[in-house]
Tab-separated table of C-alpha atoms in Angstrom:
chain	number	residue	atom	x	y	z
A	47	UNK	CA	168.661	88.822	135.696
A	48	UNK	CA	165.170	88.355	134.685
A	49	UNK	CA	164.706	85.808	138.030
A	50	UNK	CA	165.434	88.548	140.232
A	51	UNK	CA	162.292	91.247	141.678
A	52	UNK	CA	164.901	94.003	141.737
A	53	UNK	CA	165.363	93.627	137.982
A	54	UNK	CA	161.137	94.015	137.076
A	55	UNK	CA	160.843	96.571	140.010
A	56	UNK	CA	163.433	98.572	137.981
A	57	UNK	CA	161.616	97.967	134.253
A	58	UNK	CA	158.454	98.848	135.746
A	59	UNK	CA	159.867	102.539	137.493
A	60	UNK	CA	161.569	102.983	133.544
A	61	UNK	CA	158.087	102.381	132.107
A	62	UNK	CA	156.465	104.631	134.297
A	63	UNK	CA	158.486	107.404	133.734
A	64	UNK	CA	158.582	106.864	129.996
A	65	UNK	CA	154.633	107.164	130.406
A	66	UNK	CA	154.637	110.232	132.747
A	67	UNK	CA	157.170	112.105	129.712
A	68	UNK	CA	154.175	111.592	127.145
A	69	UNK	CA	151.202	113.308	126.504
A	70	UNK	CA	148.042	111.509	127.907
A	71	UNK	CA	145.109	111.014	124.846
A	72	UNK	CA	142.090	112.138	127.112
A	73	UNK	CA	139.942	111.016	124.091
A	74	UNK	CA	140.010	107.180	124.975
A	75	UNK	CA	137.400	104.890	126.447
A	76	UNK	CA	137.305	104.657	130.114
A	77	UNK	CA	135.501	101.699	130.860
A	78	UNK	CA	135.694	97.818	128.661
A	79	UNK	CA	132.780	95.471	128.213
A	80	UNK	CA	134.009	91.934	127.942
A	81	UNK	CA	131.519	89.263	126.827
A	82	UNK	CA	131.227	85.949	127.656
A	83	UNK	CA	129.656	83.246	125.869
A	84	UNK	CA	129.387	80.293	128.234
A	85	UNK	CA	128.884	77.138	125.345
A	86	UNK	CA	130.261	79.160	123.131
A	87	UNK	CA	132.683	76.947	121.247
A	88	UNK	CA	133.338	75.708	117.865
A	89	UNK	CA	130.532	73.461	117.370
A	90	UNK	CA	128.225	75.956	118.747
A	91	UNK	CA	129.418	79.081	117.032
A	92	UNK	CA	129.330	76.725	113.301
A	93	UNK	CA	125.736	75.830	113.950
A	94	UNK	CA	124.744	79.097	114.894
A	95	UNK	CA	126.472	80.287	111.484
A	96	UNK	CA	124.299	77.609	109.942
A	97	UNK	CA	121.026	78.836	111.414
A	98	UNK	CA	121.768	82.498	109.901
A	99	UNK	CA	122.076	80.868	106.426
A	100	UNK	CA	125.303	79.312	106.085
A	101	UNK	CA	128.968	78.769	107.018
A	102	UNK	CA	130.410	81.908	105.216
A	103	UNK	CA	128.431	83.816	107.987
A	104	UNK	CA	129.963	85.763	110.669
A	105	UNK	CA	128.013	86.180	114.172
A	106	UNK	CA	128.181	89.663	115.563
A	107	UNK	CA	130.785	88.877	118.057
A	108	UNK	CA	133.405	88.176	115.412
A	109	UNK	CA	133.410	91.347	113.819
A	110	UNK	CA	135.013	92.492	117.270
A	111	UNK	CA	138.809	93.716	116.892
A	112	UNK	CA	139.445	91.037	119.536
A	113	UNK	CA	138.453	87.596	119.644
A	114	UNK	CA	139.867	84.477	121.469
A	115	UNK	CA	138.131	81.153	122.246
A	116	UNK	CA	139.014	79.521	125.798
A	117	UNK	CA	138.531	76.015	126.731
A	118	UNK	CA	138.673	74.793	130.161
C-alpha cells in the first residue's frame, strides 16, 4: 500500500486534520538558524578541543540540543 501516492495523499489529509483539531502553541520560535561548519569534522573539532585545554572539552556548538556530523 505504502508504493501507492493515493495511500500518502490520504496519511497526509489525516495528519492535517489531526493538526487543525489541536490547539496551536503561539509561543514557539518562528524562524531556525542552522550552522555550518565547513572542515568541521572529527579531526578538526578534537584539535580544537585540544587548543581550549584538553579533550574533556566541549566547543560551543555541542552544547546544542541537535548535533549531527555530515561527510560528503
Amino acid at each position: 500500500m505504502e508504493k501507492l501516492p493515493d495511500y500518502w495523499k490520504l496519511q497526509s489529509e489525516l495528519k492535517l486534520q489531526q493538526l487543525v483539531k489541536q490547539k496551536l502553541n503561539l509561543n514557539t520560535a518562528k524562524n531556525v538558524i542552522m550552522f555550518l561548519g565547513d572542515g568541521m569534522g572529527i579531526s578538526t573539532v578534537s584539535a580544537a578541543r585540544m587548543l581550549l585545554g584538553g579533550e574533556e572539552q566541549n566547543l560551543s556548538f555541542e552544547k546544542f540540543p541537535h548535533f549531527g556530523l555530515s561527510k560528503v
